XYZ file of C-alpha atoms in Angstrom:
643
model
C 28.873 -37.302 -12.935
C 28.684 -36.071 -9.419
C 31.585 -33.901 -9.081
C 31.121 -34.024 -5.217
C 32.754 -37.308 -5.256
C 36.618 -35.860 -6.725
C 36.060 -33.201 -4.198
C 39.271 -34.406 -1.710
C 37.588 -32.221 1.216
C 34.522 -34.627 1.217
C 34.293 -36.633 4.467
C 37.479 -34.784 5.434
C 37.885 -33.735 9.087
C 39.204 -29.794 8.659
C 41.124 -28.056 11.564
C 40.533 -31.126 13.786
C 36.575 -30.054 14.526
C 34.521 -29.795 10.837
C 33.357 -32.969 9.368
C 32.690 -31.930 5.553
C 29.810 -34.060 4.384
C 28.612 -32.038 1.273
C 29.353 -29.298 -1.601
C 26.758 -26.559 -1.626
C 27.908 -24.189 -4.032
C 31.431 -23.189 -5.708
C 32.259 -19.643 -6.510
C 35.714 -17.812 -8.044
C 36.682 -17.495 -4.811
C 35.275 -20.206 -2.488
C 34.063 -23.633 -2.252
C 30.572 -23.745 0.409
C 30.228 -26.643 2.160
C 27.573 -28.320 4.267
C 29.774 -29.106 7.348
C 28.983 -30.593 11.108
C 31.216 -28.904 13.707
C 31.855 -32.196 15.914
C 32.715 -30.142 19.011
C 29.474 -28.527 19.397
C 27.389 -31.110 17.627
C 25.437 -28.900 14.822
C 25.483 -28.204 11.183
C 26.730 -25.132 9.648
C 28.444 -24.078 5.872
C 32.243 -24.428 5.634
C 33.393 -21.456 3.241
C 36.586 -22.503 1.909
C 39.277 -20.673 0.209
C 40.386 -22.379 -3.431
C 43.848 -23.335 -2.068
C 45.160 -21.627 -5.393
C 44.691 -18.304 -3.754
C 45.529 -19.202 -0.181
C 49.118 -19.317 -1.335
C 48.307 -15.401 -1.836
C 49.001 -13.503 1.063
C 47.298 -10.570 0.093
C 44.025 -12.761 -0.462
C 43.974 -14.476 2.700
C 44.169 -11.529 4.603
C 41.270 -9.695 2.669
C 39.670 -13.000 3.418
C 39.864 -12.537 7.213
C 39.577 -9.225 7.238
C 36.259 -9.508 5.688
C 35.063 -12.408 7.895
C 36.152 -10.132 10.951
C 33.715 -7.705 9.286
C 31.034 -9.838 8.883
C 31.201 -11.284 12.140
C 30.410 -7.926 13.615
C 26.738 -8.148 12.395
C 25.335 -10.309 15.099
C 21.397 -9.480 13.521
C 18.969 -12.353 13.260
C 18.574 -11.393 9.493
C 22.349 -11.782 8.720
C 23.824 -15.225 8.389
C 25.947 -15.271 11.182
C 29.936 -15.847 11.156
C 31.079 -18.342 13.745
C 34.416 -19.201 13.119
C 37.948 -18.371 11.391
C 40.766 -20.712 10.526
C 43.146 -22.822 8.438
C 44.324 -26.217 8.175
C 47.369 -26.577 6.366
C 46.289 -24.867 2.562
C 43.342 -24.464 3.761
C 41.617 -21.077 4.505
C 37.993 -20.996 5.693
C 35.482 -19.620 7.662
C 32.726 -21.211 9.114
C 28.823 -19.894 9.193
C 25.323 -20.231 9.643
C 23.479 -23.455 7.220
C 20.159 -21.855 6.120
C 18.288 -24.302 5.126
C 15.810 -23.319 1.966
C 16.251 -21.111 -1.389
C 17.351 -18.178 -2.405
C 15.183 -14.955 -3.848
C 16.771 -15.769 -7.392
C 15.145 -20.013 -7.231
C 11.380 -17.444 -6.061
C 11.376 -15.126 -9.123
C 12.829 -18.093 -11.549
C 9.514 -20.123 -9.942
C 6.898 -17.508 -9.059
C 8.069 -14.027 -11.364
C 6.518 -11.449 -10.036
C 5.812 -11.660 -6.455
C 2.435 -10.191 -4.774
C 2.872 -6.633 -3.115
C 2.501 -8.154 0.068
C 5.389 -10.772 0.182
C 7.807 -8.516 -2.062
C 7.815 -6.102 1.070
C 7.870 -8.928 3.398
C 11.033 -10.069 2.268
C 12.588 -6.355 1.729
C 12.086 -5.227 5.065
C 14.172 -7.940 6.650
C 16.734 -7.286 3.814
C 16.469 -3.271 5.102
C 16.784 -4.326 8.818
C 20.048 -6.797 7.949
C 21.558 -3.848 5.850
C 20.610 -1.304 8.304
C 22.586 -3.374 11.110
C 25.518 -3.248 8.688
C 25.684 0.325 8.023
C 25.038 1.144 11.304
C 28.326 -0.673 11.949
C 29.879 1.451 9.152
C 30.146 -1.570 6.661
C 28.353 -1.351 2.897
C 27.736 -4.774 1.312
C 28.095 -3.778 -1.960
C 26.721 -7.229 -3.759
C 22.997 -7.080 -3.040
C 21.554 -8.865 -4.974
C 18.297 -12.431 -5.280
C 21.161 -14.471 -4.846
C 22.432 -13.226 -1.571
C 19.065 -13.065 -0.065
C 18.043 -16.595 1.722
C 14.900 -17.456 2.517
C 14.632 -20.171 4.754
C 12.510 -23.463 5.375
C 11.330 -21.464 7.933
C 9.849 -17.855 6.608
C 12.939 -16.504 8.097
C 15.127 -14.023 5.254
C 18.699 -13.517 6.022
C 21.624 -11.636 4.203
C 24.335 -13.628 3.098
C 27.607 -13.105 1.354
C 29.438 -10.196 3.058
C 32.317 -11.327 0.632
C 32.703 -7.538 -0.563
C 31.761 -5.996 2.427
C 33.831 -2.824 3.265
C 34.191 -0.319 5.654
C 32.389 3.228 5.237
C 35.524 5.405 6.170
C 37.391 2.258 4.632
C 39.077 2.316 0.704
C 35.643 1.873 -1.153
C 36.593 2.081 -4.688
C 37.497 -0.490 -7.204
C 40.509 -0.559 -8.735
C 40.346 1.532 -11.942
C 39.911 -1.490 -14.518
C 37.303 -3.160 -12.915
C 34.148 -3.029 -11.307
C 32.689 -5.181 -9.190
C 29.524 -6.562 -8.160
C 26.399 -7.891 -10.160
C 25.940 -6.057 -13.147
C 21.669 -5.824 -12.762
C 22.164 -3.863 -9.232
C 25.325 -1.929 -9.906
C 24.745 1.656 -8.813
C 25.274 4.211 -11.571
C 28.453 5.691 -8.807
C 29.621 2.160 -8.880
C 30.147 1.810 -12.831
C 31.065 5.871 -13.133
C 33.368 5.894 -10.110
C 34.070 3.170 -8.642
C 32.641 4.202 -5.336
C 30.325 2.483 -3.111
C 28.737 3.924 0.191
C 25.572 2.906 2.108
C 23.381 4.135 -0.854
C 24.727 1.888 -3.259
C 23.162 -0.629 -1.049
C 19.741 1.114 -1.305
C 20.041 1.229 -5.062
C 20.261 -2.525 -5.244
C 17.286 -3.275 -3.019
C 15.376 -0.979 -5.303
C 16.291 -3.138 -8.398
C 15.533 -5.796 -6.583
C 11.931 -4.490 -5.065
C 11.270 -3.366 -8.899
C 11.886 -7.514 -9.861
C 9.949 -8.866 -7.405
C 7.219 -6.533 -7.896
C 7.343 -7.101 -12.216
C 9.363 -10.162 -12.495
C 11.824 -8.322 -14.752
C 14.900 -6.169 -14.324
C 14.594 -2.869 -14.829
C 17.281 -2.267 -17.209
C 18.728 -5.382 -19.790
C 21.095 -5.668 -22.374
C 22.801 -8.606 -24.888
C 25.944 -7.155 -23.244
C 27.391 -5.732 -19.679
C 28.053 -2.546 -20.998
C 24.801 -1.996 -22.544
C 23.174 -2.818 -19.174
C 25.841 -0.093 -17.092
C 25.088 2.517 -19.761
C 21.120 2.265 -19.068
C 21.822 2.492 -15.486
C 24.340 5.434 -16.086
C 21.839 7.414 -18.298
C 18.181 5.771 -17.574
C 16.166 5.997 -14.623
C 14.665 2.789 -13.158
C 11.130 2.943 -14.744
C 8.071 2.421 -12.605
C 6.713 -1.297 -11.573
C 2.834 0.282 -12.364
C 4.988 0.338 -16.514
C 5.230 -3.017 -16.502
C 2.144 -4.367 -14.455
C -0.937 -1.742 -14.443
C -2.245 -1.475 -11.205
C 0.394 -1.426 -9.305
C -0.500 1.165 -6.160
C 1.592 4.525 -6.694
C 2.862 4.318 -3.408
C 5.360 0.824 -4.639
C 6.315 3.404 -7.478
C 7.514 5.965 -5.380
C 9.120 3.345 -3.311
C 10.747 2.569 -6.356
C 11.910 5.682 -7.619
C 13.149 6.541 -4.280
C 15.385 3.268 -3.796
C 16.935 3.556 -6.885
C 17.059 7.247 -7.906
C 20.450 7.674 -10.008
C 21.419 10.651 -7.898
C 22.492 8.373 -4.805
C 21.961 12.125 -2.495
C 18.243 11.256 -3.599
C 17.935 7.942 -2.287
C 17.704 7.591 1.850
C 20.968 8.042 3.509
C 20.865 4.343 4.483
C 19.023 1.457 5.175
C 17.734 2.427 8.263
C 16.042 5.059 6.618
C 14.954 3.418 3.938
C 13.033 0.202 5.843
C 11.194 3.322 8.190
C 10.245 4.657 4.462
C 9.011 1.076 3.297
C 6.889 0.491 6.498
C 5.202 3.973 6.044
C 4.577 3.440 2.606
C 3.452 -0.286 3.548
C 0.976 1.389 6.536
C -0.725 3.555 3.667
C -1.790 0.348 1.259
C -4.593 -1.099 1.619
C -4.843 -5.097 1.416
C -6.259 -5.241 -1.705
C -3.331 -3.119 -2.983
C -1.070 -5.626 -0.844
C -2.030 -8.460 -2.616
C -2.735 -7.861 -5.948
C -1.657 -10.489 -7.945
C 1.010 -10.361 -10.010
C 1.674 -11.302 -13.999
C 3.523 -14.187 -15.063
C 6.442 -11.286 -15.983
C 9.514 -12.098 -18.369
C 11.756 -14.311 -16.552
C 14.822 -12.056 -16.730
C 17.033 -14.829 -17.091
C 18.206 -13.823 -20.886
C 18.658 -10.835 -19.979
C 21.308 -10.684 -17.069
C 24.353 -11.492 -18.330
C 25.620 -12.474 -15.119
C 26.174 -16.082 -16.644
C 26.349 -17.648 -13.342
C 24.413 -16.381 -10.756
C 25.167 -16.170 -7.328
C 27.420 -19.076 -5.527
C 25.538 -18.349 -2.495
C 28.070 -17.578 0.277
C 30.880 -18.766 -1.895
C 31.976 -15.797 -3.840
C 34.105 -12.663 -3.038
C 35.696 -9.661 -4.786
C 37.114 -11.520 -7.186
C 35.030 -14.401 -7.825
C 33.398 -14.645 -11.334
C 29.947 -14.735 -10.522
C 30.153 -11.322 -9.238
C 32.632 -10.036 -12.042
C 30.832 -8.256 -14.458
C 31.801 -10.208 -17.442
C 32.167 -14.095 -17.118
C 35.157 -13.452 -14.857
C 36.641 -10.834 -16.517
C 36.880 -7.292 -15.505
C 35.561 -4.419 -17.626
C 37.534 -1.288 -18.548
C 34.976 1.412 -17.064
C 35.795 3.861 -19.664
C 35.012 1.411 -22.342
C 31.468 0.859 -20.593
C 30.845 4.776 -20.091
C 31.700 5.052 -23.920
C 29.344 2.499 -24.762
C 26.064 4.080 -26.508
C 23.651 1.371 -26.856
C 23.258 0.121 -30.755
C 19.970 0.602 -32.579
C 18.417 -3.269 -33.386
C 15.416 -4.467 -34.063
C 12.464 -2.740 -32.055
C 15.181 0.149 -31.148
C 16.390 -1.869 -28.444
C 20.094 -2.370 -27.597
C 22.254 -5.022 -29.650
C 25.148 -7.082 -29.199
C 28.431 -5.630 -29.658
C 30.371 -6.319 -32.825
C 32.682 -9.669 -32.908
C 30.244 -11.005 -29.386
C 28.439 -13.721 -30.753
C 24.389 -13.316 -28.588
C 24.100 -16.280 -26.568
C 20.577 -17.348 -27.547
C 17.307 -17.249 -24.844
C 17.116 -21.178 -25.336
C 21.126 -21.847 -24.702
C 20.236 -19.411 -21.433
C 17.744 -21.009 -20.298
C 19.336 -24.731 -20.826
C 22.096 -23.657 -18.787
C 20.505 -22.194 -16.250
C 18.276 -25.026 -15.622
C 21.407 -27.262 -15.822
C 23.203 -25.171 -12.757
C 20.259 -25.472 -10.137
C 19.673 -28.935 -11.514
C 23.643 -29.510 -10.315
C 23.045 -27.618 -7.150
C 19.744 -29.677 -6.004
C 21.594 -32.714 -6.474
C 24.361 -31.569 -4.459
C 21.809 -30.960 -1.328
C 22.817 -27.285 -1.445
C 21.618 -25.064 1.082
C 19.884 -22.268 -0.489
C 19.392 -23.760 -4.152
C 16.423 -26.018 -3.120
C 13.297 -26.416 -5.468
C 11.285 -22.956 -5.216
C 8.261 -25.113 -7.031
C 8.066 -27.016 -3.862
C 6.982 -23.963 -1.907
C 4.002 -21.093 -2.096
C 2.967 -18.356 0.197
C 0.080 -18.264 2.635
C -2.571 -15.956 1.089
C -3.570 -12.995 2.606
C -6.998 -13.482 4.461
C -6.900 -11.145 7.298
C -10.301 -9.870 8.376
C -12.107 -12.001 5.415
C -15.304 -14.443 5.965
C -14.532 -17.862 7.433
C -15.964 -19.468 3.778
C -14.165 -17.003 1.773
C -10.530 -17.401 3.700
C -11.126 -21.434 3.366
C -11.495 -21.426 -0.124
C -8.619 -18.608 -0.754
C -6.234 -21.487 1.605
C -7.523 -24.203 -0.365
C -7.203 -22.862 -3.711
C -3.680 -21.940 -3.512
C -3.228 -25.739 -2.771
C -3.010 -25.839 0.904
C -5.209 -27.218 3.415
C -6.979 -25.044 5.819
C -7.508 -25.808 9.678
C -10.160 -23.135 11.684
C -9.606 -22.534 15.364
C -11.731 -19.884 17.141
C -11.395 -17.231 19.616
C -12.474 -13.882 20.883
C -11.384 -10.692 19.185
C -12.407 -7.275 20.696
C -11.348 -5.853 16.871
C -12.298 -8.034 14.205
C -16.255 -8.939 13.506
C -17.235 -12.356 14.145
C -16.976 -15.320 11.807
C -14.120 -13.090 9.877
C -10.527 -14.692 10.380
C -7.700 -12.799 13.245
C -4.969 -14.598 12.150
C -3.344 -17.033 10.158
C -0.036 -19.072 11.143
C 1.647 -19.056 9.237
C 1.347 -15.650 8.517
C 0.031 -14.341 5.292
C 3.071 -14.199 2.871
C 5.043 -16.354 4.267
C 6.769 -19.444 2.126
C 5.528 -22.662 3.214
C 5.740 -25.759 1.722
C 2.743 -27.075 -0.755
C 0.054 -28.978 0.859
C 0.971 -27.880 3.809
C -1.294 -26.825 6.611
C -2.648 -22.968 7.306
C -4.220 -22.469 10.664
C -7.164 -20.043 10.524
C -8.044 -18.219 13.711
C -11.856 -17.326 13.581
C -12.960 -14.555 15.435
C -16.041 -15.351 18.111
C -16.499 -11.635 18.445
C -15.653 -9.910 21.294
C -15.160 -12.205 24.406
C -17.421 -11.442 27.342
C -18.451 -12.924 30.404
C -21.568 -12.613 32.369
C -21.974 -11.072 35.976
C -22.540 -13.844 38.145
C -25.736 -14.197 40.863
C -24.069 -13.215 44.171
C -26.780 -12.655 46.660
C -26.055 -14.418 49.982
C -22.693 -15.469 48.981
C -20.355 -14.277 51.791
C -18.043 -10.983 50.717
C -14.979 -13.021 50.434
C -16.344 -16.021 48.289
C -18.080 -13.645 46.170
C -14.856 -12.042 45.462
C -12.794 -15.224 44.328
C -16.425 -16.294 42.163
C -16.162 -12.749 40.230
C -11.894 -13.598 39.644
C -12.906 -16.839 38.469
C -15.310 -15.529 36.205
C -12.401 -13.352 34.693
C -13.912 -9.899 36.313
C -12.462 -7.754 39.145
C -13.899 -7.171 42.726
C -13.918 -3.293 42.834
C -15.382 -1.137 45.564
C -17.694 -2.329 48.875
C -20.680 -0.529 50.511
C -22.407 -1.804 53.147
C -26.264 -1.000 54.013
C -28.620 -2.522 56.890
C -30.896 -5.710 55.212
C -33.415 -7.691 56.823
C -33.008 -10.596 55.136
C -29.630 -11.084 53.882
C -27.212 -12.082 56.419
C -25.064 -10.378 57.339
C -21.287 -9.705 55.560
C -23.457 -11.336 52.584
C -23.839 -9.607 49.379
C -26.881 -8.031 48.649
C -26.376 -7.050 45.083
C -23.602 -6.022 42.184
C -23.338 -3.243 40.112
C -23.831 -4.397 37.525
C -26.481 -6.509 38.285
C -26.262 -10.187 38.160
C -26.569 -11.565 34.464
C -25.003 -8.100 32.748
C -22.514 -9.103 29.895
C -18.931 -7.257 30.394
C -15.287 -7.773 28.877
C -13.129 -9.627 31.169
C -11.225 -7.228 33.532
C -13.862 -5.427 33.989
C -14.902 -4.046 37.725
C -17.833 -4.834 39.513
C -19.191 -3.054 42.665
C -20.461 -5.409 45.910
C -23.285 -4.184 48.096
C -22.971 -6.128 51.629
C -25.402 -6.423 54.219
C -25.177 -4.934 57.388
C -27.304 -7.198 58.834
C -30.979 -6.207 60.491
C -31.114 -2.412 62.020
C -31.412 -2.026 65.349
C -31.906 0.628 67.606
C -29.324 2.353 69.870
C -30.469 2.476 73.603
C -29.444 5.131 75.404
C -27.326 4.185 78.583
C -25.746 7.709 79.803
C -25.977 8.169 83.639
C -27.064 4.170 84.199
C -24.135 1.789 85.761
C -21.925 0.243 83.829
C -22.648 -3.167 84.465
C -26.927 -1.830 83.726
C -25.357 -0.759 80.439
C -23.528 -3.741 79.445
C -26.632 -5.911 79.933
C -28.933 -3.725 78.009
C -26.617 -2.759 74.897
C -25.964 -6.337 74.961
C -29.306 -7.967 75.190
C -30.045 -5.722 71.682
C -26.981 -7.315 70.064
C -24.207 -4.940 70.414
C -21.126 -5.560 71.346
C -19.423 -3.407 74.639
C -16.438 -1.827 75.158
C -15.241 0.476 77.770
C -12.850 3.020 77.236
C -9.962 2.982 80.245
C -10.140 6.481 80.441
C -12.838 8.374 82.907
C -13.939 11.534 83.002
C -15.780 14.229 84.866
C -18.874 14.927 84.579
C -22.389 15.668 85.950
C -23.185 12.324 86.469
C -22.811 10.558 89.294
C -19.193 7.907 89.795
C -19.494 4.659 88.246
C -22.000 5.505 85.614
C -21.829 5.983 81.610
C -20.640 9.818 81.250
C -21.056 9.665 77.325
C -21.367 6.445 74.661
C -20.231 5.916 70.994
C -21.847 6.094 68.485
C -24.637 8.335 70.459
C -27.773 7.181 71.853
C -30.945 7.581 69.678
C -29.325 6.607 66.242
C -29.070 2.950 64.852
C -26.411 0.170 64.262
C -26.058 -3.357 63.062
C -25.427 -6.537 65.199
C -22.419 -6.854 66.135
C -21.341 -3.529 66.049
C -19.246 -2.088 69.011
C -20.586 0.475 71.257
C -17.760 2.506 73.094
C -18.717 3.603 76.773
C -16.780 6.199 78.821
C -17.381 6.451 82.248
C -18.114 9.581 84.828
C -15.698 9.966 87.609
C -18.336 12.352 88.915
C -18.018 16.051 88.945
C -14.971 18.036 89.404
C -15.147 20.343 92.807
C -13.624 23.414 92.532
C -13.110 26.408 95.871
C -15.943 28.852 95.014
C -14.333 32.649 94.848
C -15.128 35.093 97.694
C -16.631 38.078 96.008
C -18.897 39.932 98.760
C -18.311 43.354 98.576
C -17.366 43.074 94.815
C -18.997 44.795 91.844
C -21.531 43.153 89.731
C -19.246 43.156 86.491
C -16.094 42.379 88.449
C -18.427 39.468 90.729
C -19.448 37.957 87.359
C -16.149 37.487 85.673
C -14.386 35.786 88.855
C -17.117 33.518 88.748
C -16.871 32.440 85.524
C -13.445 32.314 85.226
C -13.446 29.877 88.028
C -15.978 27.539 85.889
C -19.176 28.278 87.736
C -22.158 29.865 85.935
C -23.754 32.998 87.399
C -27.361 34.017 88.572
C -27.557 37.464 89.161
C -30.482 38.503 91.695
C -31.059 42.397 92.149
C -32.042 44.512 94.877
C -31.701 47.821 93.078
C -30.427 48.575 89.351
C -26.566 48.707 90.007
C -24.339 47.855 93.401
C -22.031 45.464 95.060
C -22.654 41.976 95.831
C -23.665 41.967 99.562
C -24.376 37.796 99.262
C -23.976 34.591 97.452
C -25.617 31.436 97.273
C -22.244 29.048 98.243
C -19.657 31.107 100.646
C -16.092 31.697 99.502
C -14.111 29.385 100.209
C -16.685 26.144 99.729
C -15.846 23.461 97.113
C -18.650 22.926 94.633
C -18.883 20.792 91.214
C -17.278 22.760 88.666
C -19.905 23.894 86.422
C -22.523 24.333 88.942
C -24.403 27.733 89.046
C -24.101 30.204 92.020
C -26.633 33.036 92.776
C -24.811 36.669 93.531
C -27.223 39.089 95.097
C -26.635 42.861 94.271
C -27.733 46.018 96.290
């Protein structure tokens, strides 16, 4: 019978807002429900309080006080909290639908997981954990059943339902503990206590069961279990499946060392631990494939699993036995009884539920939940992982894709890293879950992508840059030299030369004519309008600077020109001419009857040069060649004759 149909909450209309279509899961606590919030239009789960304990005021406000804590972790690997309310009896709170399985339907499916996907979902269980201690709150219930894998690859968190605060009351009461007896930390059971490390122990019991398919410790009764994990360390994974690289042991033995000041201080730590150990395997260690392992499921005498979202610190599946508490004293007491093979046995007047009665009902519960649409209980057998074929052969990764029974699409492009013909990428990417027969896209490498230098002679500087952009290089430096033949402003070559094979980006020097050489005529001391005509006639081009100057030559004509006369330019190029505003007249110094020396230095400091003509060895000037007083050009030379 489909219990869903005596549920009264089905097709009901909560707070006004949540349309209740479907029951996901039901826990001791809580009722999930697929729900459509009609104000916003989308589907989420409805987690609903049993109204038999929202009559307790104590329980509805750990309820809300808990979904205030879990509404702090806004982390994309944390189903998210969106609402709080009630509705007459009614307490709920309203979250994120995930839509695909949990870790628990995996290992029931696949056992042991490969190295590769085990750490690809762990480090998004680290990163959701690590949000949540970093916000001072320990989970306390990790466990398969909490972690959700969705349709899409994505792995969340779920079930903050015994979430507390780090400086918060973290101990159990002192009859009970709580939480799933396979993960319990050995503080948990001993103490009562849970901190950020209890956390870590879990996620190594769970690394060690995806990695062997088994638990690490088992018993035909709770306490036998919490007496291993009191007095036993977690053995390592390379035990149980030979091969296993040491550095998933270590990982291991880290995680869930018994001494919780051995394990990292939190998850944080622990996920920078996992991706360093990760960075050190190679990918043959990554995906070794794992044994068909024990399925587990006799062993755990959690008898119901996880509800999924709907349990909480008092909810059965989370109790340690069927709902009811266990003295700690009793369980610390408990020395496991000799049975066959030495192994632990049940305890006196506990009848052994039997591996076929297990099994029966487990397949009976996710039977119930796939009929009820749930959430995170969907058909693991529907589902495999895409194979890891990074850097193989294009024929090998095919088959590998194929062989795993999915089909196997090649696309192609350049790689500057990975060897042609051997595969880039795959999307999805390897170890993530995707559906059977479903479609993995291979990306092939061409080798590294290159692009030819194109042919740029003759092509004018600015179209030969935009040709070299479009050819996915870049334009770098320009140097021009004089070419008969190549037009001017035209390129006469590239460095590198035209046809050269270079990664895109890369820079490529332009030579550019200068046009034919011609020579410079020289125009000082002809007229400026003589100059013009000549310079111009050869192809230059004439300017004239506004400013004159003095010089030697005569008014009106070129005093000096730019660049000078005698060297060689291109066409075009601009010749500067400065004209002469003829020579500067200065008033010549009197200096008869002056001393050579004295005669000499007057002279020159007036800007004449001096001729000295002698009558005898030493005297006084007694004449000179321009009287004092005379203007002459400044410059000019005057005679002095001594006596």
């Amino acid at each position: 019978m489909d219990t869903t149909l005596q549920d009264p909450l089905i097709g009901h209309m909560l707070d006004g807002r949540y349309r209740v279509e479907a029951r996901i899961a039901v826990g001791g606590m809580a009722t999930v429900y697929r729900a459509v919030d009609t104000r916003l239009d989308r589907v989420l789960a409805l987690k609903v309080m049993h109204p038999a304990l929202a009559v307790d005021a104590q329980f509805v406000a750990r309820f809300i006080r808990e979904a205030k804590s879990a509404a702090r972790l806004a982390h994309t690997n944390v189903v998210g909290v969106f609402d709080q309310g009630t509705d007459g009896g009614y307490v709920y709170l309203a979250m994120e639908y995930v839509a695909g399985c949990t870790l628990r339907d995996v290992l029931v499916r696949r056992r042991a997981l490969q190295p590769r996907a085990a750490l690809d979902i762990l480090e998004p269980v680290l990163a959701a954990l690590g949000a949540a201690h970093r916000a001072q709150l320990v989970h306390r219930d990790m466990k398969p059943e909490n972690v959700l894998i969705g349709d899409d690859g994505r792995v969340k968190v779920a079930d903050f339902g015994l979430v507390r605060a780090v400086d918060a009351q973290t101990s159990t009461s002192t009859t009970a503990v709580m939480g799933t007896v396979s993960y319990l930390a050995p503080e948990q059971i001993e103490h009562g206590t849970a901190d950020t490390t209890a956390d870590i122990y879990a996620c190594g019991v769970m690394l060690y069961e995806m990695l062997t398919g088994a638990k690490p410790h088992t018993g035909s009764t709770p306490a036998q279990v919490m007496y291993q994990h009191l007095h036993r360390d977690v053995p390592a994974p390379s035990a149980l499946v030979p091969g296993l690289a040491p550095g998933l042991d270590a990982l291991v033995a880290r995680a869930a060392a018994r001494d919780p000041r051995q394990r990292p201080a939190d998850a944080v730590g622990m996920l920078q631990e996992v991706r360093r150990a990760r960075a050190a395997l190679s990918d043959a260690e990554l995906d070794a494939v794992p044994p068909r392992a024990g399925d587990g499921s006799a062993d755990d005498v959690d008898p119901a699993g996880s509800s999924a979202g709907a349990g909480g610190p008092d909810d059965s599946p989370t109790t340690v036995l069927s709902g009811a508490a266990v003295d700690r004293t009793s369980v610390l007491a408990a020395e496991p009884l000799a049975g066959a093979g030495g192994g632990p046995t049940a305890a006196p007047g506990r009848p052994r539920r039997s591996r076929r009665s297990v099994l029966a009902l487990i397949g009976t519960v996710l039977l119930v939940l796939g009929v009820g649409t749930g959430v995170w209980y969907i058909n693991s057998g529907q589902f495999t992982h895409t194979p890891g074929v990074l850097r193989m052969p294009e024929a090998q990764a095919v088959t590998a894709v194929t062989d795993a029974g999915l089909r196997a699409q090649v696309t192609r492009e350049h790689s500057s890293t990975v060897p042609r013909g051997r595969v880039v990428e795959t999307d999805p990417v390897p170890g993530a879950r995707i559906r059977g027969n479903s479609t993995v896209t291979l990306t092939v490498s061409r080798g590294p992508d290159v692009v030819k230098v194109p042919r740029l002679t003759g092509v004018p500087l600015a179209e030969a840059r935009k040709r070299l952009k479009q050819a996915g290089l870049e334009p770098a430096t320009v140097k021009r030299e004089f070419h008969d033949e190549v037009e001017q402003g035209a390129v006469v070559r590239t460095d590198p030369r035209a046809g050269v094979e270079r990664r895109p980006g890369s820079a490529v020097s332009l030579v550019v004519s200068k046009g034919e050489e011609l020579d410079l005529p020289d125009v000082v001391g002809v007229k400026e309008a003589t100059a013009r005509e000549e310079l111009e006639g050869t192809g230059f081009e004439v300017r004239v600077a506004s400013r004159q100057v003095h010089s030697e030559r005569p008014a009106g004509t070129v005093a000096r020109m730019s660049p000078k006369a005698g060297g060689t330019g291109a066409r075009g190029d601009t010749v500067t001419l400065t004209l002469s505003k003829g020579p500067e007249m200065v008033a010549v110094p009197d200096v008869i009857g002056a001393e050579e020396d004295e005669a000499v230095r007057t002279m020159e400091a007036a800007g004449f040069e001096v001729k000295v003509r002698r009558v005898f060895f030493t005297g006084e000037v007694f004449n000179q060649s321009v009287d004092g007083g005379e203007r002459a050009p400044k410059g000019s030379t005057i005679t002095l004759w001594i006596r």
